[in-house]
PDB file of C-alpha atoms and ligand atoms in Angstrom:
ATOM      1  CA  MET A 210     111.136  99.007 120.911  1.00  0.00           C
ATOM      2  CA  ASN A 211     109.770 102.576 120.664  1.00  0.00           C
ATOM      3  CA  LYS A 212     106.341 103.473 122.010  1.00  0.00           C
ATOM      4  CA  PRO A 213     103.866 104.503 119.298  1.00  0.00           C
ATOM      5  CA  ASP A 214     102.777 108.152 119.193  1.00  0.00           C
ATOM      6  CA  LYS A 215      99.003 108.048 119.781  1.00  0.00           C
ATOM      7  CA  ARG A 216      98.480 111.313 117.884  1.00  0.00           C
ATOM      8  CA  GLN A 217      99.439 109.452 114.687  1.00  0.00           C
ATOM      9  CA  GLY A 218      96.468 107.059 114.798  1.00  0.00           C
ATOM     10  CA  ALA A 219      95.192 103.981 116.564  1.00  0.00           C
ATOM     11  CA  ALA A 220      98.282 101.802 117.053  1.00  0.00           C
ATOM     12  CA  MET A 221      96.811  98.332 117.488  1.00  0.00           C
ATOM     13  CA  ASP A 222      99.396  96.676 119.734  1.00  0.00           C
ATOM     14  CA  TYR A 223      96.506  95.299 121.786  1.00  0.00           C
ATOM     15  CA  ALA A 224      95.348  93.229 118.781  1.00  0.00           C
ATOM     16  CA  ALA A 225      98.712  91.852 117.635  1.00  0.00           C
ATOM     17  CA  ARG A 226      98.372  88.537 119.484  1.00  0.00           C
ATOM     18  CA  TRP A 227      95.006  87.585 118.021  1.00  0.00           C
ATOM     19  CA  TRP A 228      94.940  89.575 114.757  1.00  0.00           C
ATOM     20  CA  ASP A 229      95.770  86.550 112.585  1.00  0.00           C
ATOM     21  CA  ILE A 230      92.487  84.950 113.656  1.00  0.00           C
ATOM     22  CA  THR A 231      90.830  87.573 111.395  1.00  0.00           C
ATOM     23  CA  ASN A 232      92.322  85.586 108.494  1.00  0.00           C
ATOM     24  CA  TYR A 233      89.493  83.139 109.165  1.00  0.00           C
ATOM     25  CA  LEU A 234      86.863  85.851 109.624  1.00  0.00           C
ATOM     26  CA  GLY A 235      86.751  87.490 106.217  1.00  0.00           C
ATOM     27  CA  LEU A 236      90.321  88.843 105.959  1.00  0.00           C
ATOM     28  CA  GLY A 237      91.531  85.588 104.482  1.00  0.00           C
ATOM     29  CA  ARG A 238      93.654  84.692 101.508  1.00  0.00           C
ATOM     30  CA  ARG A 239      90.868  85.335  98.982  1.00  0.00           C
ATOM     31  CA  LEU A 240      90.558  88.977 100.005  1.00  0.00           C
ATOM     32  CA  ARG A 241      94.367  89.440  99.975  1.00  0.00           C
ATOM     33  CA  VAL A 242      94.664  87.858  96.523  1.00  0.00           C
ATOM     34  CA  LYS A 243      91.907  90.162  95.265  1.00  0.00           C
ATOM     35  CA  THR A 244      93.666  93.202  96.794  1.00  0.00           C
ATOM     36  CA  ILE A 245      96.870  92.290  94.964  1.00  0.00           C
ATOM     37  CA  ALA A 246      95.000  91.757  91.679  1.00  0.00           C
ATOM     38  CA  LEU A 247      93.102  95.069  91.940  1.00  0.00           C
ATOM     39  CA  ALA A 248      96.352  96.880  92.787  1.00  0.00           C
ATOM     40  CA  GLY A 249      97.801  95.384  89.592  1.00  0.00           C
ATOM     41  CA  ILE A 250     100.878  94.106  91.443  1.00  0.00           C
ATOM     42  CA  GLY A 251     103.124  91.975  89.256  1.00  0.00           C
ATOM     43  CA  GLU A 252     106.538  90.376  89.105  1.00  0.00           C
ATOM     44  CA  GLY A 253     109.415  92.743  89.816  1.00  0.00           C
ATOM     45  CA  ASP A 254     107.242  95.493  91.373  1.00  0.00           C
ATOM     46  CA  ARG A 255     108.359  97.557  94.357  1.00  0.00           C
ATOM     47  CA  VAL A 256     105.485  97.553  96.861  1.00  0.00           C
ATOM     48  CA  LEU A 257     104.846  99.236 100.209  1.00  0.00           C
ATOM     49  CA  ASP A 258     101.999  98.096 102.489  1.00  0.00           C
ATOM     50  CA  VAL A 259     101.088 100.879 104.948  1.00  0.00           C
ATOM     51  CA  GLY A 260      99.503  99.829 108.252  1.00  0.00           C
ATOM     52  CA  CYS A 261     100.650  96.294 107.453  1.00  0.00           C
ATOM     53  CA  GLY A 262      99.571  94.782 110.790  1.00  0.00           C
ATOM     54  CA  THR A 263     100.999  91.276 111.163  1.00  0.00           C
ATOM     55  CA  GLY A 264     102.207  91.331 107.547  1.00  0.00           C
ATOM     56  CA  THR A 265      99.787  88.872 105.902  1.00  0.00           C
ATOM     57  CA  LEU A 266      99.197  91.020 102.799  1.00  0.00           C
ATOM     58  CA  ALA A 267     102.854  92.087 102.488  1.00  0.00           C
ATOM     59  CA  LEU A 268     104.029  88.451 102.617  1.00  0.00           C
ATOM     60  CA  LEU A 269     101.644  87.534  99.810  1.00  0.00           C
ATOM     61  CA  GLU A 270     102.772  90.608  97.863  1.00  0.00           C
ATOM     62  CA  LYS A 271     106.347  89.346  98.180  1.00  0.00           C
ATOM     63  CA  GLN A 272     105.316  86.004  96.637  1.00  0.00           C
ATOM     64  CA  THR A 273     103.753  87.967  93.779  1.00  0.00           C
ATOM     65  CA  VAL A 274     106.697  90.299  93.039  1.00  0.00           C
ATOM     66  CA  GLY A 275     109.222  87.460  93.283  1.00  0.00           C
ATOM     67  CA  PRO A 276     112.975  87.735  93.892  1.00  0.00           C
ATOM     68  CA  ARG A 277     113.396  90.668  91.469  1.00  0.00           C
ATOM     69  CA  GLY A 278     110.785  92.705  93.372  1.00  0.00           C
ATOM     70  CA  TYR A 279     110.925  94.390  96.769  1.00  0.00           C
ATOM     71  CA  VAL A 280     108.235  94.638  99.462  1.00  0.00           C
ATOM     72  CA  ALA A 281     108.208  96.789 102.589  1.00  0.00           C
ATOM     73  CA  GLY A 282     105.570  97.017 105.311  1.00  0.00           C
ATOM     74  CA  ILE A 283     105.210  99.709 107.950  1.00  0.00           C
ATOM     75  CA  ASP A 284     102.995  99.890 111.025  1.00  0.00           C
ATOM     76  CA  LEU A 285     102.698 102.221 113.995  1.00  0.00           C
ATOM     77  CA  ALA A 286     102.328  99.301 116.435  1.00  0.00           C
ATOM     78  CA  PRO A 287     105.646  97.655 117.457  1.00  0.00           C
ATOM     79  CA  LYS A 288     103.900  94.409 118.444  1.00  0.00           C
ATOM     80  CA  MET A 289     102.326  94.126 114.983  1.00  0.00           C
ATOM     81  CA  ILE A 290     105.776  94.604 113.403  1.00  0.00           C
ATOM     82  CA  ALA A 291     107.348  92.045 115.772  1.00  0.00           C
ATOM     83  CA  ARG A 292     104.763  89.487 114.631  1.00  0.00           C
ATOM     84  CA  ALA A 293     105.219  90.374 110.963  1.00  0.00           C
ATOM     85  CA  LEU A 294     109.008  89.914 111.305  1.00  0.00           C
ATOM     86  CA  ALA A 295     108.507  86.532 113.013  1.00  0.00           C
ATOM     87  CA  LYS A 296     106.160  85.406 110.218  1.00  0.00           C
ATOM     88  CA  ALA A 297     108.664  86.525 107.555  1.00  0.00           C
ATOM     89  CA  ARG A 298     111.495  84.652 109.316  1.00  0.00           C
ATOM     90  CA  HIS A 299     109.337  81.544 109.582  1.00  0.00           C
ATOM     91  CA  ALA A 300     108.417  81.731 105.879  1.00  0.00           C
ATOM     92  CA  GLY A 301     112.012  82.529 104.847  1.00  0.00           C
ATOM     93  CA  ALA A 302     110.657  85.632 103.059  1.00  0.00           C
ATOM     94  CA  GLU A 303     112.551  88.881 102.625  1.00  0.00           C
ATOM     95  CA  VAL A 304     110.120  91.660 103.492  1.00  0.00           C
ATOM     96  CA  ASP A 305     111.373  94.938 104.924  1.00  0.00           C
ATOM     97  CA  PHE A 306     109.033  95.388 107.947  1.00  0.00           C
ATOM     98  CA  ARG A 307     109.552  98.560 109.985  1.00  0.00           C
ATOM     99  CA  MET A 308     107.791 100.468 112.717  1.00  0.00           C
ATOM    100  CA  ALA A 309     106.776 103.841 111.254  1.00  0.00           C
ATOM    101  CA  SER A 310     103.780 106.089 110.728  1.00  0.00           C
ATOM    102  CA  ILE A 311     102.256 106.700 107.320  1.00  0.00           C
ATOM    103  CA  ALA A 312     102.740 110.415 108.101  1.00  0.00           C
ATOM    104  CA  SER A 313     106.537 110.055 107.994  1.00  0.00           C
ATOM    105  CA  LEU A 314     107.630 107.246 105.692  1.00  0.00           C
ATOM    106  CA  PRO A 315     111.283 106.161 106.052  1.00  0.00           C
ATOM    107  CA  PHE A 316     111.852 105.778 102.283  1.00  0.00           C
ATOM    108  CA  PRO A 317     113.307 108.038  99.601  1.00  0.00           C
ATOM    109  CA  ASP A 318     111.133 109.824  97.009  1.00  0.00           C
ATOM    110  CA  ARG A 319     109.847 107.687  94.106  1.00  0.00           C
ATOM    111  CA  SER A 320     110.785 104.328  95.733  1.00  0.00           C
ATOM    112  CA  PHE A 321     107.637 102.317  94.936  1.00  0.00           C
ATOM    113  CA  THR A 322     105.476 101.291  91.992  1.00  0.00           C
ATOM    114  CA  VAL A 323     102.495 100.415  94.223  1.00  0.00           C
ATOM    115  CA  VAL A 324     101.387 101.310  97.757  1.00  0.00           C
ATOM    116  CA  SER A 325      98.624  99.246  99.388  1.00  0.00           C
ATOM    117  CA  SER A 326      96.574  99.876 102.512  1.00  0.00           C
ATOM    118  CA  SER A 327      94.085  97.458 104.046  1.00  0.00           C
ATOM    119  CA  LEU A 328      91.666  98.639 106.747  1.00  0.00           C
ATOM    120  CA  MET A 329      94.066 101.279 108.024  1.00  0.00           C
ATOM    121  CA  VAL A 330      92.852 104.654 106.754  1.00  0.00           C
ATOM    122  CA  HIS A 331      89.864 104.754 109.156  1.00  0.00           C
ATOM    123  CA  HIS A 332      92.317 104.537 112.067  1.00  0.00           C
ATOM    124  CA  LEU A 333      93.861 107.924 111.192  1.00  0.00           C
ATOM    125  CA  PRO A 334      92.902 111.422 112.374  1.00  0.00           C
ATOM    126  CA  THR A 335      92.086 113.711 109.431  1.00  0.00           C
ATOM    127  CA  GLU A 336      95.408 115.590 109.600  1.00  0.00           C
ATOM    128  CA  ILE A 337      97.342 112.289 109.592  1.00  0.00           C
ATOM    129  CA  LYS A 338      95.325 111.136 106.575  1.00  0.00           C
ATOM    130  CA  GLN A 339      96.406 114.365 104.836  1.00  0.00           C
ATOM    131  CA  GLN A 340     100.072 114.018 105.820  1.00  0.00           C
ATOM    132  CA  GLY A 341     100.008 110.277 105.088  1.00  0.00           C
ATOM    133  CA  PHE A 342      98.539 110.671 101.589  1.00  0.00           C
ATOM    134  CA  ALA A 343     101.179 113.331 100.822  1.00  0.00           C
ATOM    135  CA  GLU A 344     103.849 110.892 101.990  1.00  0.00           C
ATOM    136  CA  VAL A 345     102.446 108.063  99.842  1.00  0.00           C
ATOM    137  CA  TRP A 346     102.472 110.473  96.866  1.00  0.00           C
ATOM    138  CA  ARG A 347     106.117 111.334  97.607  1.00  0.00           C
ATOM    139  CA  VAL A 348     107.353 107.717  97.785  1.00  0.00           C
ATOM    140  CA  LEU A 349     105.439 106.582  94.678  1.00  0.00           C
ATOM    141  CA  ARG A 350     107.065 106.693  91.284  1.00  0.00           C
ATOM    142  CA  PRO A 351     105.296 108.666  88.533  1.00  0.00           C
ATOM    143  CA  ALA A 352     102.222 106.666  87.373  1.00  0.00           C
ATOM    144  CA  GLY A 353     102.420 104.631  90.612  1.00  0.00           C
ATOM    145  CA  ARG A 354      99.179 103.356  92.150  1.00  0.00           C
ATOM    146  CA  PHE A 355      97.755 103.647  95.670  1.00  0.00           C
ATOM    147  CA  LEU A 356      95.195 100.913  96.419  1.00  0.00           C
ATOM    148  CA  ILE A 357      93.064 101.384  99.532  1.00  0.00           C
ATOM    149  CA  PHE A 358      90.668  98.786 100.963  1.00  0.00           C
ATOM    150  CA  ASP A 359      88.607 100.469 103.671  1.00  0.00           C
ATOM    151  CA  ILE A 360      85.261 101.567 105.082  1.00  0.00           C
ATOM    152  CA  SER A 361      83.374 103.427 102.349  1.00  0.00           C
ATOM    153  CA  PRO A 362      79.750 104.481 101.750  1.00  0.00           C
ATOM    154  CA  ALA A 363      77.860 101.692  99.954  1.00  0.00           C
ATOM    155  CA  GLY A 364      74.845 103.786  98.929  1.00  0.00           C
ATOM    156  CA  ASN A 365      72.315 101.662 100.821  1.00  0.00           C
ATOM    157  CA  PHE A 366      70.567 101.342 104.201  1.00  0.00           C
ATOM    158  CA  LEU A 367      73.744  99.992 105.840  1.00  0.00           C
ATOM    159  CA  ASP A 368      75.298 103.461 105.415  1.00  0.00           C
ATOM    160  CA  ALA A 369      72.519 105.055 107.460  1.00  0.00           C
ATOM    161  CA  TRP A 370      72.998 102.464 110.192  1.00  0.00           C
ATOM    162  CA  LEU A 371      76.772 102.968 110.277  1.00  0.00           C
ATOM    163  CA  ARG A 372      76.447 106.779 110.248  1.00  0.00           C
ATOM    164  CA  PHE A 373      74.021 106.581 113.172  1.00  0.00           C
ATOM    165  CA  PHE A 374      76.463 104.347 115.051  1.00  0.00           C
ATOM    166  CA  LEU A 375      79.361 106.741 114.371  1.00  0.00           C
ATOM    167  CA  SER A 376      77.282 109.717 115.547  1.00  0.00           C
ATOM    168  CA  LEU A 377      77.017 108.213 119.073  1.00  0.00           C
ATOM    169  CA  PRO A 378      78.996 110.175 121.677  1.00  0.00           C
ATOM    170  CA  PHE A 379      82.293 108.282 121.474  1.00  0.00           C
ATOM    171  CA  PRO A 380      85.285 109.905 123.185  1.00  0.00           C
ATOM    172  CA  SER A 381      87.042 112.163 120.692  1.00  0.00           C
ATOM    173  CA  ARG A 382      90.315 111.061 119.044  1.00  0.00           C
ATOM    174  CA  THR A 383      89.044 107.506 118.498  1.00  0.00           C
ATOM    175  CA  GLU A 384      88.504 105.354 115.432  1.00  0.00           C
ATOM    176  CA  ALA A 385      84.783 106.257 115.494  1.00  0.00           C
ATOM    177  CA  GLU A 386      85.633 109.928 114.973  1.00  0.00           C
ATOM    178  CA  TYR A 387      88.237 109.142 112.321  1.00  0.00           C
ATOM    179  CA  THR A 388      85.853 106.817 110.419  1.00  0.00           C
ATOM    180  CA  ARG A 389      83.446 109.721 109.826  1.00  0.00           C
ATOM    181  CA  ASP A 390      85.799 110.932 107.033  1.00  0.00           C
ATOM    182  CA  ASN A 391      85.316 107.569 105.310  1.00  0.00           C
ATOM    183  CA  MET A 392      81.526 107.548 105.605  1.00  0.00           C
ATOM    184  CA  ALA A 393      81.257 111.185 104.498  1.00  0.00           C
ATOM    185  CA  GLY A 394      83.025 110.240 101.248  1.00  0.00           C
ATOM    186  CA  ARG A 395      86.018 112.457 102.091  1.00  0.00           C
ATOM    187  CA  ILE A 396      88.770 109.903 101.292  1.00  0.00           C
ATOM    188  CA  PRO A 397      88.700 110.468  97.485  1.00  0.00           C
ATOM    189  CA  ILE A 398      88.703 114.239  98.089  1.00  0.00           C
ATOM    190  CA  LEU A 399      91.723 114.037 100.425  1.00  0.00           C
ATOM    191  CA  LEU A 400      93.529 111.908  97.819  1.00  0.00           C
ATOM    192  CA  GLN A 401      92.854 114.467  95.086  1.00  0.00           C
ATOM    193  CA  GLU A 402      94.023 117.268  97.386  1.00  0.00           C
ATOM    194  CA  ALA A 403      97.292 115.319  97.867  1.00  0.00           C
ATOM    195  CA  GLY A 404      97.822 115.385  94.081  1.00  0.00           C
ATOM    196  CA  PHE A 405      96.444 111.999  93.031  1.00  0.00           C
ATOM    197  CA  GLU A 406      94.556 111.570  89.762  1.00  0.00           C
ATOM    198  CA  GLU A 407      92.086 108.993  88.471  1.00  0.00           C
ATOM    199  CA  VAL A 408      90.730 108.447  91.974  1.00  0.00           C
ATOM    200  CA  HIS A 409      87.819 106.020  91.894  1.00  0.00           C
ATOM    201  CA  TYR A 410      86.140 103.125  93.670  1.00  0.00           C
ATOM    202  CA  LEU A 411      86.789  99.782  91.978  1.00  0.00           C
ATOM    203  CA  GLU A 412      84.330  97.556  93.802  1.00  0.00           C
ATOM    204  CA  TRP A 413      82.471  96.959  97.039  1.00  0.00           C
ATOM    205  CA  GLN A 414      82.630  93.892  99.242  1.00  0.00           C
ATOM    206  CA  ARG A 415      79.409  91.879  99.282  1.00  0.00           C
ATOM    207  CA  PHE A 416      77.652  89.807 101.912  1.00  0.00           C
ATOM    208  CA  LEU A 417      74.655  87.601 101.053  1.00  0.00           C
ATOM    209  CA  GLY A 418      74.610  89.263  97.642  1.00  0.00           C
ATOM    210  CA  GLY A 419      74.344  92.855  98.951  1.00  0.00           C
ATOM    211  CA  LYS A 420      76.982  95.588  99.077  1.00  0.00           C
ATOM    212  CA  ILE A 421      78.523  96.334 102.474  1.00  0.00           C
ATOM    213  CA  PRO A 422      80.340  99.586 103.372  1.00  0.00           C
ATOM    214  CA  LEU A 423      83.820  98.238 102.568  1.00  0.00           C
ATOM    215  CA  ALA A 424      85.352  99.045  99.201  1.00  0.00           C
ATOM    216  CA  PHE A 425      88.501  99.121  97.098  1.00  0.00           C
ATOM    217  CA  LEU A 426      89.592 102.592  96.038  1.00  0.00           C
ATOM    218  CA  VAL A 427      92.438 103.324  93.645  1.00  0.00           C
ATOM    219  CA  ALA A 428      94.393 106.529  93.001  1.00  0.00           C
ATOM    220  CA  ARG A 429      97.235 107.228  90.581  1.00  0.00           C
ATOM    221  CA  LYS A 430     100.198 109.577  90.790  1.00  0.00           C
ATOM    222  CA  PRO A 431     100.452 111.560  87.549  1.00  0.00           C
ATOM    223  CA  GLU A 432     103.181 110.594  85.014  1.00  0.00           C
TER     224      GLU A 432
HETATM  225  C1  LIG B 797      92.781  97.069 111.256  1.00  0.00           C
HETATM  226  S1  LIG B 797      94.531  96.928 111.246  1.00  0.00           S
HETATM  227  C2  LIG B 797      94.799  96.299 109.620  1.00  0.00           C
HETATM  228  C3  LIG B 797      96.098  95.531 109.519  1.00  0.00           C
HETATM  229  C4  LIG B 797      96.415  94.957 108.119  1.00  0.00           C
HETATM  230  N1  LIG B 797      96.512  96.000 107.131  1.00  0.00           N
HETATM  231  C5  LIG B 797      95.400  93.930 107.710  1.00  0.00           C
HETATM  232  O1  LIG B 797      94.636  94.174 106.756  1.00  0.00           O
HETATM  233  O2  LIG B 797      95.369  92.848 108.323  1.00  0.00           O
HETATM  234  C6  LIG B 797      95.090  98.649 111.080  1.00  0.00           C
HETATM  235  C7  LIG B 797      96.582  98.807 111.318  1.00  0.00           C
HETATM  236  O3  LIG B 797      96.948 100.167 111.071  1.00  0.00           O
HETATM  237  C8  LIG B 797      97.955 100.514 112.027  1.00  0.00           C
HETATM  238  N2  LIG B 797      98.067 101.984 112.118  1.00  0.00           N
HETATM  239  C9  LIG B 797      97.244 102.859 112.751  1.00  0.00           C
HETATM  240  N3  LIG B 797      97.689 104.124 112.584  1.00  0.00           N
HETATM  241  C10 LIG B 797      98.819 104.050 111.820  1.00  0.00           C
HETATM  242  C11 LIG B 797      99.738 105.012 111.305  1.00  0.00           C
HETATM  243  N4  LIG B 797      99.620 106.330 111.550  1.00  0.00           N
HETATM  244  N5  LIG B 797     100.778 104.581 110.551  1.00  0.00           N
HETATM  245  C12 LIG B 797     100.946 103.242 110.302  1.00  0.00           C
HETATM  246  N6  LIG B 797     100.111 102.290 110.776  1.00  0.00           N
HETATM  247  C13 LIG B 797      99.062 102.679 111.522  1.00  0.00           C
HETATM  248  C14 LIG B 797      97.506  99.824 113.312  1.00  0.00           C
HETATM  249  O4  LIG B 797      98.544  99.667 114.253  1.00  0.00           O
HETATM  250  C15 LIG B 797      97.014  98.490 112.751  1.00  0.00           C
HETATM  251  O5  LIG B 797      98.024  97.511 112.729  1.00  0.00           O
END
């Protein structure tokens, strides 16, 4: 298996063994079902999940699109992809999991109706976000949707706390540095620069009734 190129983002091989535990810590089925609903994924769709991790969302997307649909998942971390492939085999599901970076997607132009991304964008250096969004634009069909669930400013005191945390002197080229784009509200701007239209936040995650800095963002490729 190839070694991931660290310049492409934070390949999370180190987390592959325990990542599925996060299914019980807030990244469970309810959140995945909501992601699929907000992305508007339906029967027969062609869906790509970028930064798919161990494949939990992609496997649920496959159940949603059914046998007429097609789902692929890519991740920079080979150990994440190995786990996703094992889960697909175990479930008898046909999902096309591959090791790849969002900055160089191994699919032809206009292959997908929807691209999803869950908690991956904040792992990317700014230039990889730019290249990655251009790649997502390329592989989407006209009017295709890009649904992102990621760290986003919530407009409350939690933002100030998170910004303070991110301003601490972390080593450069780490997730902390990359997450500053998210908290500065630059993700919608980068999406528009890549050619997307109708870029807007759909809703924020809540905890104890209050918004937390995690939101769903949608962008559309023009017709
Ligand atoms: C926090 S995990 C989220 C995994 C999964 N989407 C989920 O919600 O469970 C972020 C994933 O993005 C992957 N990643 C980081 N940089 C990437 C890149 N340039 N291209 C593709 N995947 C990348 C990491 O290896 C990791 O598996």
